Coordinates of C-alpha atoms in Angstrom, one line a residue:
Chain A
X1 CA 61.6 -9.3 42.7
X2 CA 60.8 -13.0 42.7
X3 CA 61.5 -14.7 39.4
X4 CA 61.7 -18.3 38.3
X5 CA 64.2 -17.4 35.5
X6 CA 67.9 -17.4 36.5
X7 CA 69.9 -14.3 35.7
X8 CA 73.2 -14.2 33.8
X9 CA 75.3 -14.7 36.9
X10 CA 73.3 -17.5 38.4
X11 CA 73.2 -19.3 35.0
X12 CA 76.9 -19.0 34.7
X13 CA 77.5 -20.3 38.2
X14 CA 75.2 -23.2 37.7
X15 CA 76.3 -24.2 34.2
X16 CA 80.1 -23.7 34.5
X17 CA 81.2 -23.9 38.1
X18 CA 79.5 -27.2 38.5
X19 CA 81.6 -28.8 35.7
X20 CA 84.5 -29.9 37.8
X21 CA 84.6 -32.9 40.2
X22 CA 87.1 -34.5 42.6
X23 CA 88.8 -37.5 41.0
X24 CA 88.8 -40.8 42.8
X25 CA 90.5 -43.2 40.4
X26 CA 93.6 -41.1 40.0
X27 CA 95.5 -38.6 42.1
X28 CA 94.9 -35.0 40.9
X29 CA 98.6 -34.5 40.0
X30 CA 98.4 -37.4 37.6
X31 CA 95.5 -35.8 35.8
X32 CA 96.9 -32.2 35.9
X33 CA 100.7 -32.6 35.8
X34 CA 101.7 -29.3 34.2
X35 CA 100.4 -26.4 36.2
X36 CA 103.0 -26.4 39.0
X37 CA 106.5 -26.7 37.4
X38 CA 106.6 -23.0 36.4
X39 CA 106.5 -22.0 40.1
X40 CA 103.1 -20.3 39.9
X41 CA 101.2 -20.9 43.2
X42 CA 97.4 -21.1 43.1
X43 CA 95.4 -21.5 46.3
X44 CA 91.8 -21.3 45.1
X45 CA 90.8 -21.9 41.5
X46 CA 87.3 -20.7 42.2
X47 CA 88.6 -17.1 42.5
X48 CA 88.8 -17.0 38.7
X49 CA 86.0 -14.9 37.2
X50 CA 84.9 -14.8 33.6
X51 CA 83.2 -11.4 33.2
X52 CA 81.7 -12.5 29.9
X53 CA 79.8 -15.3 31.8
X54 CA 79.7 -17.3 28.7
X55 CA 78.1 -20.7 28.9
X56 CA 77.8 -23.5 26.3
X57 CA 74.3 -22.4 25.4
X58 CA 75.1 -18.7 24.9
X59 CA 78.4 -19.6 23.2
X60 CA 76.7 -21.6 20.5
X61 CA 74.0 -19.1 20.1
X62 CA 76.3 -16.1 19.5
X63 CA 78.9 -18.0 17.4
X64 CA 76.2 -19.4 15.1
X65 CA 74.8 -15.9 14.6
X66 CA 78.3 -14.5 13.8
X67 CA 78.9 -17.3 11.3
X68 CA 75.5 -16.7 9.6
X69 CA 76.3 -13.0 9.2
X70 CA 79.8 -13.8 7.9
X71 CA 78.8 -16.4 5.3
X72 CA 75.9 -14.3 4.0
X73 CA 78.4 -11.5 3.3
X74 CA 81.0 -13.9 1.8
X75 CA 78.4 -15.2 -0.7
X76 CA 77.4 -11.7 -1.6
X77 CA 81.0 -10.8 -2.2
X78 CA 81.6 -13.7 -4.6
X79 CA 78.2 -13.1 -6.3
X80 CA 78.9 -9.4 -6.9
X81 CA 82.5 -9.9 -8.3
X82 CA 83.9 -8.3 -5.1
X83 CA 87.5 -8.8 -6.3
X84 CA 86.9 -6.0 -8.8
X85 CA 85.9 -3.5 -6.2
X86 CA 89.2 -3.3 -4.2
X87 CA 91.2 -0.1 -4.4
X88 CA 94.2 -1.6 -6.3
X89 CA 95.8 -5.1 -6.7
X90 CA 98.8 -3.9 -4.6
X91 CA 96.4 -4.0 -1.6
X92 CA 96.3 -7.8 -1.9
X93 CA 99.9 -8.1 -0.6
X94 CA 98.6 -7.1 2.8
X95 CA 96.2 -10.0 2.6
X96 CA 99.0 -12.4 1.5
X97 CA 101.0 -11.4 4.5
X98 CA 98.0 -12.1 6.7
X99 CA 97.0 -15.4 5.2
X100 CA 100.6 -16.7 5.2
X101 CA 101.7 -15.3 8.5
X102 CA 98.6 -15.0 10.8
X103 CA 96.1 -17.6 9.7
X104 CA 98.4 -20.5 10.6
X105 CA 98.8 -18.9 14.0
X106 CA 95.1 -19.0 14.6
X107 CA 95.3 -22.8 14.0
X108 CA 98.2 -23.1 16.5
X109 CA 96.2 -21.0 19.0
X110 CA 93.4 -23.5 18.6
X111 CA 95.8 -26.3 19.5
X112 CA 97.4 -24.3 22.3
X113 CA 94.1 -23.4 24.0
X114 CA 92.7 -26.9 23.8
X115 CA 95.8 -28.0 25.7
X116 CA 95.1 -25.3 28.3
X117 CA 91.5 -26.3 28.5
X118 CA 92.6 -29.9 29.2
X119 CA 95.3 -29.2 31.7
X120 CA 94.2 -26.3 33.9
X121 CA 92.4 -27.7 37.0
X122 CA 89.8 -24.8 37.4
X123 CA 86.4 -25.1 35.6
X124 CA 86.1 -21.4 34.9
X125 CA 89.5 -20.9 33.2
X126 CA 89.2 -24.3 31.5
X127 CA 85.9 -23.4 29.9
X128 CA 87.1 -20.0 28.9
X129 CA 90.1 -21.7 27.2
X130 CA 87.9 -24.3 25.5
X131 CA 85.7 -21.5 24.1
X132 CA 88.8 -19.7 22.9
X133 CA 90.1 -22.9 21.3
X134 CA 86.9 -23.3 19.3
X135 CA 87.1 -19.6 18.4
X136 CA 90.6 -19.9 17.0
X137 CA 89.6 -22.8 14.8
X138 CA 86.7 -20.8 13.5
X139 CA 89.1 -17.9 12.8
X140 CA 91.4 -20.1 10.8
X141 CA 88.5 -21.5 8.8
X142 CA 86.7 -18.2 8.2
X143 CA 90.0 -16.5 7.1
X144 CA 90.7 -19.3 4.6
X145 CA 87.2 -19.0 3.3
X146 CA 87.2 -15.2 3.2
X147 CA 90.5 -14.9 1.3
X148 CA 90.1 -17.9 -1.0
X149 CA 88.0 -16.0 -3.6
X150 CA 91.2 -14.0 -4.4
X151 CA 93.1 -17.2 -5.1
X152 CA 91.1 -17.6 -8.3
X153 CA 92.5 -14.3 -9.7
X154 CA 95.8 -13.5 -8.0
X155 CA 99.1 -15.0 -6.9
X156 CA 100.4 -15.5 -3.4
X157 CA 97.4 -17.3 -2.0
X158 CA 97.9 -20.9 -3.1
X159 CA 100.3 -22.5 -0.6
X160 CA 100.1 -20.8 2.7
X161 CA 100.7 -23.8 4.9
X162 CA 103.8 -24.9 2.9
X163 CA 105.2 -21.3 3.0
X164 CA 104.5 -20.9 6.7
X165 CA 106.9 -23.7 7.3
X166 CA 109.5 -22.8 4.8
X167 CA 109.7 -19.1 3.8
X168 CA 112.1 -16.8 5.7
X169 CA 109.9 -13.9 6.8
X170 CA 107.2 -16.4 7.9
X171 CA 109.6 -17.9 10.5
X172 CA 109.1 -14.7 12.4
X173 CA 105.4 -15.3 13.3
X174 CA 105.9 -19.1 13.3
X175 CA 108.8 -19.1 15.8
X176 CA 106.9 -16.7 18.0
X177 CA 104.0 -19.0 18.4
X178 CA 106.2 -22.1 18.7
X179 CA 108.0 -20.4 21.5
X180 CA 104.7 -19.8 23.3
X181 CA 103.2 -23.3 22.9
X182 CA 106.4 -24.9 24.1
X183 CA 106.2 -23.0 27.4
X184 CA 104.2 -24.1 30.4
X185 CA 100.5 -23.3 30.7
X186 CA 100.8 -20.1 32.7
X187 CA 103.5 -18.7 30.5
X188 CA 101.5 -19.6 27.4
X189 CA 98.5 -17.7 28.8
X190 CA 100.7 -14.7 29.6
X191 CA 102.3 -14.9 26.2
X192 CA 99.3 -15.2 24.0
X193 CA 96.3 -14.1 26.0
X194 CA 98.0 -11.2 27.7
X195 CA 101.1 -10.2 25.7
X196 CA 99.6 -10.7 22.3
X197 CA 95.8 -10.5 22.7
X198 CA 95.4 -7.9 25.4
X199 CA 98.5 -5.7 24.8
X200 CA 98.9 -5.8 21.0
X201 CA 96.0 -7.5 19.2
X202 CA 94.4 -4.1 18.3
X203 CA 97.6 -3.2 16.4
X204 CA 97.1 -6.3 14.3
X205 CA 93.4 -6.6 13.6
X206 CA 92.2 -3.0 13.7
X207 CA 94.6 -1.8 11.0
X208 CA 93.8 -4.9 8.8
X209 CA 90.1 -4.4 9.2
X210 CA 89.9 -0.7 8.8
X211 CA 92.4 -1.1 5.9
X212 CA 90.1 -3.7 4.3
X213 CA 87.1 -1.4 4.9
X214 CA 88.8 1.6 3.3
X215 CA 90.2 -0.5 0.4
X216 CA 86.9 -2.1 -0.7
X217 CA 87.7 -5.6 0.6
X218 CA 84.3 -6.6 2.0
X219 CA 85.2 -10.2 2.8
X220 CA 88.3 -9.5 4.8
X221 CA 86.6 -6.7 6.7
X222 CA 83.8 -9.1 7.6
X223 CA 86.0 -11.9 8.9
X224 CA 88.0 -9.3 10.8
X225 CA 84.9 -8.1 12.6
X226 CA 83.7 -11.6 13.2
X227 CA 87.0 -12.7 14.6
X228 CA 87.6 -9.5 16.6
X229 CA 84.2 -9.9 18.4
X230 CA 85.7 -13.1 19.9
X231 CA 88.9 -11.2 20.5
X232 CA 87.3 -9.1 23.2
X233 CA 86.6 -12.3 25.2
X234 CA 90.2 -13.4 24.6
X235 CA 91.6 -10.1 25.9
X236 CA 89.5 -10.6 29.0
X237 CA 90.9 -14.1 29.5
X238 CA 94.4 -12.6 29.3
X239 CA 93.8 -9.8 31.8
X240 CA 91.9 -12.2 34.1
X241 CA 94.8 -14.8 33.9
X242 CA 97.4 -12.2 34.8
X243 CA 95.4 -10.7 37.7
X244 CA 94.4 -14.1 39.0
X245 CA 98.1 -15.1 39.2
X246 CA 99.0 -11.8 40.9
X247 CA 96.2 -12.1 43.4
X248 CA 96.8 -15.7 44.3
X249 CA 100.3 -15.4 45.7
X250 CA 102.9 -12.7 46.1
X251 CA 105.6 -15.1 44.9
X252 CA 103.9 -15.1 41.5
X253 CA 104.7 -11.4 40.9
X254 CA 108.3 -11.6 39.8
X255 CA 107.6 -14.6 37.6
X256 CA 104.7 -12.8 35.9
X257 CA 106.8 -9.6 35.5
X258 CA 109.6 -11.5 33.6
X259 CA 107.0 -13.1 31.3
X260 CA 105.4 -9.7 30.6
X261 CA 108.9 -8.3 29.9
X262 CA 109.7 -11.2 27.5
X263 CA 106.4 -11.5 25.7
X264 CA 105.8 -7.8 25.2
X265 CA 109.0 -7.7 23.3
X266 CA 108.4 -10.9 21.4
X267 CA 104.9 -9.9 20.3
X268 CA 106.0 -6.3 19.5
X269 CA 108.7 -7.6 17.1
X270 CA 106.1 -9.7 15.3
X271 CA 103.9 -6.6 14.8
X272 CA 106.9 -5.0 12.9
X273 CA 105.5 -6.8 9.8
X274 CA 102.1 -5.1 10.5
X275 CA 103.9 -1.7 10.7
X276 CA 105.3 -2.2 7.2
X277 CA 102.0 -3.4 5.8
X278 CA 100.1 -0.5 7.3
X279 CA 102.3 2.3 6.0
X280 CA 103.2 0.8 2.7
X281 CA 100.7 -1.8 1.4
X282 CA 97.4 0.0 1.8
X283 CA 96.7 2.1 -1.4
X284 CA 94.1 4.0 0.6
X285 CA 95.7 4.8 4.0
X286 CA 93.7 5.8 7.0
X287 CA 96.2 5.9 9.9
X288 CA 99.9 5.6 10.2
X289 CA 101.7 2.9 12.3
X290 CA 102.9 5.6 14.6
X291 CA 99.3 6.9 15.1
X292 CA 98.0 3.4 15.7
X293 CA 100.8 2.7 18.2
X294 CA 100.1 5.9 20.1
X295 CA 96.4 5.2 20.3
X296 CA 96.3 1.5 20.9
X297 CA 99.4 1.0 22.9
X298 CA 100.6 4.2 24.5
X299 CA 97.2 5.6 25.4
X300 CA 95.4 2.4 26.2
X301 CA 98.1 0.4 27.8
X302 CA 100.8 2.8 29.1
X303 CA 98.2 5.3 30.4
X304 CA 95.4 2.8 31.2
X305 CA 96.5 -0.7 32.0
X306 CA 99.9 -0.3 33.5
X307 CA 98.9 2.2 36.2
X308 CA 96.3 -0.4 37.1
X309 CA 98.8 -3.2 37.4
X310 CA 101.1 -1.0 39.5
X311 CA 98.8 -1.9 42.4
X312 CA 100.2 -5.5 42.2
X313 CA 103.8 -4.3 41.9
X314 CA 103.9 -4.9 38.1
X315 CA 106.0 -2.4 36.1
X316 CA 105.6 -1.6 32.3
X317 CA 107.5 -4.0 30.1
X318 CA 111.3 -3.8 30.5
X319 CA 112.1 -2.7 27.0
X320 CA 109.0 -0.6 26.3
X321 CA 111.0 2.7 26.0
X322 CA 112.8 1.2 23.0
X323 CA 109.5 0.3 21.3
X324 CA 108.3 3.8 21.8
X325 CA 111.5 5.3 20.4
X326 CA 111.1 3.1 17.3
X327 CA 107.7 4.3 16.3
X328 CA 109.1 7.1 14.2
X329 CA 111.1 4.7 11.9
X330 CA 110.1 1.1 12.4
X331 CA 107.8 0.7 9.5
X332 CA 110.3 2.2 7.0
X333 CA 113.1 0.0 8.2
X334 CA 111.0 -3.1 7.9
X335 CA 109.5 -2.3 4.5
X336 CA 112.9 -1.5 3.1
X337 CA 114.0 -5.0 4.2
X338 CA 111.0 -6.5 2.5
X339 CA 111.6 -4.4 -0.6
X340 CA 115.3 -5.5 -0.7
X341 CA 114.5 -9.3 -0.4
X342 CA 111.3 -9.6 -2.4
X343 CA 113.1 -11.8 -4.9
X344 CA 112.4 -14.5 -2.4
X345 CA 109.1 -13.5 -0.8
X346 CA 105.7 -14.8 -1.6
X347 CA 104.3 -11.4 -2.1
X348 CA 105.2 -8.2 -4.1
X349 CA 106.7 -4.9 -3.1
X350 CA 107.2 -1.7 -5.0
X351 CA 108.4 1.9 -4.6
X352 CA 105.6 4.0 -3.2
X353 CA 104.1 6.5 -5.7
X354 CA 105.2 10.1 -5.2
X355 CA 101.9 11.1 -3.5
X356 CA 102.3 8.1 -1.2
X357 CA 105.9 9.3 -0.3
X358 CA 104.3 12.7 0.5
X359 CA 101.9 11.0 2.9
X360 CA 104.7 9.3 4.6
X361 CA 106.7 12.6 4.9
X362 CA 103.7 14.2 6.4
X363 CA 103.1 11.4 8.9
X364 CA 106.8 11.1 9.9
X365 CA 108.0 14.7 9.7
X366 CA 111.1 14.0 11.8
X367 CA 112.5 11.0 10.0
X368 CA 111.1 10.2 6.6
X369 CA 112.5 12.9 4.4
X370 CA 115.9 12.8 6.1
X371 CA 116.5 9.0 6.2
X372 CA 114.1 7.1 4.1
X373 CA 112.7 9.1 1.2
X374 CA 116.1 9.3 -0.5
X375 CA 116.4 5.5 -0.4
X376 CA 113.1 5.1 -2.2
X377 CA 113.8 7.8 -4.7
X378 CA 117.1 6.2 -5.6
X379 CA 115.4 2.9 -5.9
X380 CA 112.8 4.3 -8.3
X381 CA 115.6 5.8 -10.5
X382 CA 117.5 2.6 -10.6
X383 CA 114.4 0.7 -11.5
X384 CA 113.6 3.1 -14.3
X385 CA 117.1 2.3 -15.7
X386 CA 116.4 -1.4 -15.5
X387 CA 118.2 -2.1 -12.3
X388 CA 115.6 -2.9 -9.7
X389 CA 117.4 -2.8 -6.3
X390 CA 117.7 -6.2 -4.6
X391 CA 120.1 -7.0 -1.8
X392 CA 122.6 -9.5 -3.1
X393 CA 123.1 -12.2 -0.6
X394 CA 121.3 -13.5 2.4
X395 CA 120.9 -11.5 5.7
X396 CA 122.0 -12.4 9.2
X397 CA 118.8 -13.1 11.2
X398 CA 118.2 -12.3 14.8
X399 CA 118.5 -15.5 16.9
X400 CA 115.3 -14.6 18.8
X401 CA 112.8 -12.7 16.6
X402 CA 114.3 -14.1 13.3
X403 CA 113.9 -10.7 11.5
X404 CA 116.9 -9.7 9.4
X405 CA 119.3 -7.6 11.5
X406 CA 118.1 -4.2 10.2
X407 CA 117.2 -2.6 13.5
X408 CA 119.1 0.4 14.9
X409 CA 119.9 1.9 18.3
X410 CA 116.9 3.4 20.0
X411 CA 116.3 6.9 18.7
X412 CA 119.0 6.6 16.0
X413 CA 117.3 5.7 12.7
X414 CA 120.4 4.6 10.8
X415 CA 123.0 3.3 13.4
X416 CA 122.7 -0.5 13.2
X417 CA 122.7 -2.7 16.2
X418 CA 124.3 -6.2 16.2
X419 CA 124.6 -7.7 19.6
X420 CA 126.7 -10.8 20.3
X421 CA 126.2 -13.4 23.1
X422 CA 128.5 -16.4 23.6
X423 CA 126.9 -19.6 24.8
X424 CA 128.9 -22.9 25.1
X425 CA 131.6 -21.4 22.9
X426 CA 129.3 -20.4 20.0
X427 CA 128.4 -16.8 19.1
X428 CA 124.7 -15.9 18.7
X429 CA 123.5 -12.6 17.2
X430 CA 120.5 -10.6 18.3
X431 CA 119.0 -7.4 16.9
X432 CA 118.2 -5.4 20.1
X433 CA 118.6 -5.2 23.8
X434 CA 115.1 -6.8 24.1
X435 CA 116.0 -9.9 22.0
X436 CA 119.4 -10.2 23.6
X437 CA 117.8 -10.2 27.1
X438 CA 115.4 -12.9 26.0
X439 CA 118.2 -15.0 24.5
X440 CA 120.4 -14.8 27.6
X441 CA 117.6 -15.7 29.9
X442 CA 117.0 -19.0 28.2
X443 CA 119.9 -19.7 25.8
X444 CA 119.2 -23.4 25.8
X445 CA 115.8 -22.7 24.1
X446 CA 116.9 -20.2 21.5
X447 CA 120.0 -22.0 20.3
X448 CA 117.6 -24.6 18.8
X449 CA 116.0 -21.9 16.5
X450 CA 115.3 -23.0 12.9
X451 CA 116.8 -20.0 11.2
X452 CA 115.9 -19.9 7.5
X453 CA 119.2 -18.4 6.3
X454 CA 121.3 -20.9 8.3
X455 CA 119.1 -23.7 6.9
X456 CA 119.6 -22.5 3.4
X457 CA 123.4 -22.5 3.8
X458 CA 123.2 -26.0 5.5
X459 CA 121.6 -27.3 2.3
X460 CA 118.2 -28.0 3.9
X461 CA 116.1 -25.8 1.6
X462 CA 116.4 -27.2 -1.9
X463 CA 119.9 -25.8 -2.6
X464 CA 122.1 -22.8 -2.0
X465 CA 121.1 -20.7 -5.0
X466 CA 118.1 -18.5 -5.2
X467 CA 116.3 -20.4 -8.0
X468 CA 116.7 -23.7 -6.0
X469 CA 115.3 -22.1 -2.9
X470 CA 112.4 -20.6 -4.8
X471 CA 111.6 -24.0 -6.4
X472 CA 111.6 -25.5 -2.8
X473 CA 109.2 -22.7 -1.7
X474 CA 107.0 -23.6 -4.7
X475 CA 107.2 -20.1 -6.3
X476 CA 104.8 -19.7 -9.2
X477 CA 105.5 -16.1 -10.0
X478 CA 104.5 -15.1 -6.5
X479 CA 107.7 -13.1 -5.8
X480 CA 109.4 -10.0 -7.2
X481 CA 108.4 -6.4 -7.9
X482 CA 104.7 -5.6 -8.4
X483 CA 105.5 -3.7 -11.6
X484 CA 106.6 -7.0 -13.3
X485 CA 104.0 -9.2 -11.7
X486 CA 101.2 -11.4 -13.0
X487 CA 99.0 -9.6 -10.4
X488 CA 99.4 -6.3 -12.2
X489 CA 98.8 -7.8 -15.6
X490 CA 95.6 -9.6 -14.3
X491 CA 94.4 -6.4 -12.5
X492 CA 94.7 -4.5 -15.8
X493 CA 93.1 -7.3 -17.8
X494 CA 90.1 -7.8 -15.5
X495 CA 89.4 -4.1 -15.4
X496 CA 89.7 -3.7 -19.2
X497 CA 87.1 -6.5 -19.6
X498 CA 84.8 -4.7 -17.3
X499 CA 85.3 -1.4 -19.2
X500 CA 84.5 -3.1 -22.5
X501 CA 81.2 -4.4 -21.1
X502 CA 80.3 -0.9 -19.9
Chain B
X1 CA 97.7 10.9 23.7
X2 CA 95.7 11.5 26.8
X3 CA 96.1 15.1 27.9
X4 CA 94.8 14.6 31.4
X5 CA 96.8 11.8 33.0
X6 CA 94.7 12.0 36.2
X7 CA 91.6 10.8 34.5
X8 CA 92.3 7.5 32.8
X9 CA 90.1 6.6 29.9
X10 CA 88.2 3.4 29.3
X11 CA 86.4 2.6 26.1
X12 CA 85.1 0.3 23.4
X13 CA 85.5 -0.1 19.6
X14 CA 82.3 -1.3 17.9
X15 CA 81.5 -2.3 14.4
X16 CA 79.7 0.4 12.5
X17 CA 76.0 -0.7 12.5
X18 CA 72.6 0.5 13.5
X19 CA 72.8 -1.5 16.7
X20 CA 76.2 -0.1 17.5
X21 CA 74.9 3.5 17.0
X22 CA 72.2 2.8 19.5
X23 CA 74.8 1.5 22.0
X24 CA 77.0 4.5 21.4
X25 CA 74.0 6.8 21.9
X26 CA 73.1 5.0 25.1
X27 CA 76.7 5.4 26.4
X28 CA 76.7 9.1 25.4
X29 CA 73.4 9.7 27.1
X30 CA 74.7 8.1 30.3
X31 CA 78.1 9.9 30.0
X32 CA 77.8 13.4 28.5
X33 CA 81.7 13.6 28.5
X34 CA 82.0 10.6 26.2
X35 CA 84.1 11.2 23.1
X36 CA 83.1 9.3 19.9
X37 CA 85.8 8.7 17.2
X38 CA 85.3 7.1 13.9
X39 CA 87.6 5.2 11.5
X40 CA 86.6 3.1 8.5
X41 CA 84.1 0.5 9.6
X42 CA 84.5 1.3 13.3
X43 CA 83.0 3.6 15.9
X44 CA 84.9 4.1 19.1
X45 CA 83.7 5.6 22.3
X46 CA 85.9 6.8 25.2
X47 CA 84.9 7.8 28.7
X48 CA 87.0 8.8 31.6
X49 CA 87.3 6.2 34.4
X50 CA 84.1 4.1 34.0
X51 CA 81.8 3.3 31.1
X52 CA 78.3 1.9 31.6
X53 CA 76.1 0.4 28.9
X54 CA 72.6 0.3 30.2
X55 CA 70.0 -2.0 28.7
X56 CA 67.1 0.4 29.2
X57 CA 68.9 3.2 27.4
X58 CA 70.0 1.0 24.5
X59 CA 66.4 -0.2 24.2
X60 CA 65.1 3.3 24.2
X61 CA 67.4 4.2 21.2
X62 CA 66.8 0.9 19.4
X63 CA 63.1 1.0 20.1
X64 CA 63.0 -2.7 20.8
X65 CA 64.2 -5.2 23.4
X66 CA 67.9 -5.7 23.7
X67 CA 69.8 -8.5 25.6
X68 CA 73.1 -7.2 27.1
X69 CA 74.7 -10.4 25.8
X70 CA 74.0 -9.1 22.2
X71 CA 77.0 -6.8 23.0
X72 CA 79.0 -9.8 21.9
X73 CA 77.9 -9.2 18.3
X74 CA 79.0 -5.5 18.2
X75 CA 82.2 -5.3 20.2
X76 CA 85.5 -5.3 18.3
X77 CA 87.7 -4.3 21.2
X78 CA 87.7 -2.6 24.5
X79 CA 90.2 -1.1 27.0
X80 CA 89.7 -1.2 30.7
X81 CA 88.5 -4.2 32.6
X82 CA 85.0 -5.6 32.5
X83 CA 83.8 -5.0 36.1
X84 CA 80.2 -6.2 35.8
X85 CA 78.0 -7.7 33.2
X86 CA 74.4 -8.8 34.0
X87 CA 70.9 -8.5 32.5
X88 CA 70.7 -4.7 33.1
X89 CA 74.1 -3.3 32.3
X90 CA 77.8 -3.8 31.3
X91 CA 80.4 -1.8 33.2
X92 CA 84.0 -1.2 32.0
X93 CA 86.4 0.5 34.4
X94 CA 89.9 0.1 35.9
X95 CA 89.9 -1.5 39.3
X96 CA 93.0 0.1 40.8

């Protein structure tokens, strides 16, 4: 059929493929100096396909529509006193973790992808990266806007940038992203677009979004959907990037395999915080960490993606069996760490209510009653007698993931792992075979880690005592147990006011 | 977990909305073996091997015109690889 209107594919070819030109004032390697040193060989940049076929025009059109929808709902949320409709103020601690830990990563992703857009020579990947860079800035902004209404009523929301740079558990996501942006461009794409966005992003966003939906948090649910609609495009960029490298040259295969091995484990360790959030911080629960891991990782990636990548000679990530073995106890170990160190965290923890412990027993029949329920029941008793359990002292952190060394041998929920590596006469500790493998592959990188506990003892964090460190964090009653918190007092006060009006 | 490891699944997670319901109906009409799962705020559709969203079917269920690029406003996540996307359809599959 003859038509004067160009179809999607022709429009994309005309509008994006034509964006590049051959430089004449400068040699190409002076303009694009970074895409060769990692050893990745590219023969034809035009082989890169963007299945979304997004152009500048369609990008603006759809992003503007997404923002219109989001801000209409945000206004409605504020106008209708949406903060009164959440399930319980304990829920907000999931949001605090998100704002403090994830939102600053969105901003870093914006910076990382604008770097990729500038320094990759192909027009198709450069434009896809530019679009993603703008998406990530939009995510940081919409997340700040969406969560800011709670800052008027609750603690833990007022200083996320400062905390992201200073507070111990936030060095986990921060150091993860810093590791990625300080890599070369192809490793960055494998780390963030593939390892994080394609393999694991569903485990981050879907639990937060469905959790928000189920717990009456309209504003978070809406930014989640709005961001996640971009995320599908980002996942595609990740998969395309990996397949492009694998198809361009066989020599790329072992390099990509090592990056997949490294970045799967790095990203998986960051999602440990999500595991704790999902099983413990949502007053209305809809799915356990274990169920989410089985659905979004084992089913989709192990049974779907990796058989596909086998064609190129790519194997599943080196340490994946350990991640799978941990699904039965990971969330409990991590929440127990958060519970034990909440005296210095910018959110609250608590002992789950008895019916919540029952839910965990039911979801984790092999492990919870045997290993973890007794811990929480003892903690409840101690708290009733006025001795809220806190761990006295500061923990050893893993040199790579920076999580306190609370992890155990695979399949053994209570036998702790502490792995030592010696580099240039110094001993460095890692939490697992995965983190140790990553450390020993590039020790010169990881010995530079800014480990919060070491920095406290070195005197770089306001002082060596807990009150001094809390003052340096800027704690305004943001830490401690939920039962003693301002949040709980405010929650009761707001709801009493409403009841009096009714 | 997938019971039948010979038939790999592909699928998409969409925001719960009228438009998404029409897209899910169009996918189910094209693929009678499609499985629809729901969780708060989300609707997820899984199909063995290959999933096609056809514009004409979505338009039939929506009772109005629909641009395949409007899929951008509904999609939350997908698994598989986007094999084709043009004016008439979107195809998600595994290439190998």
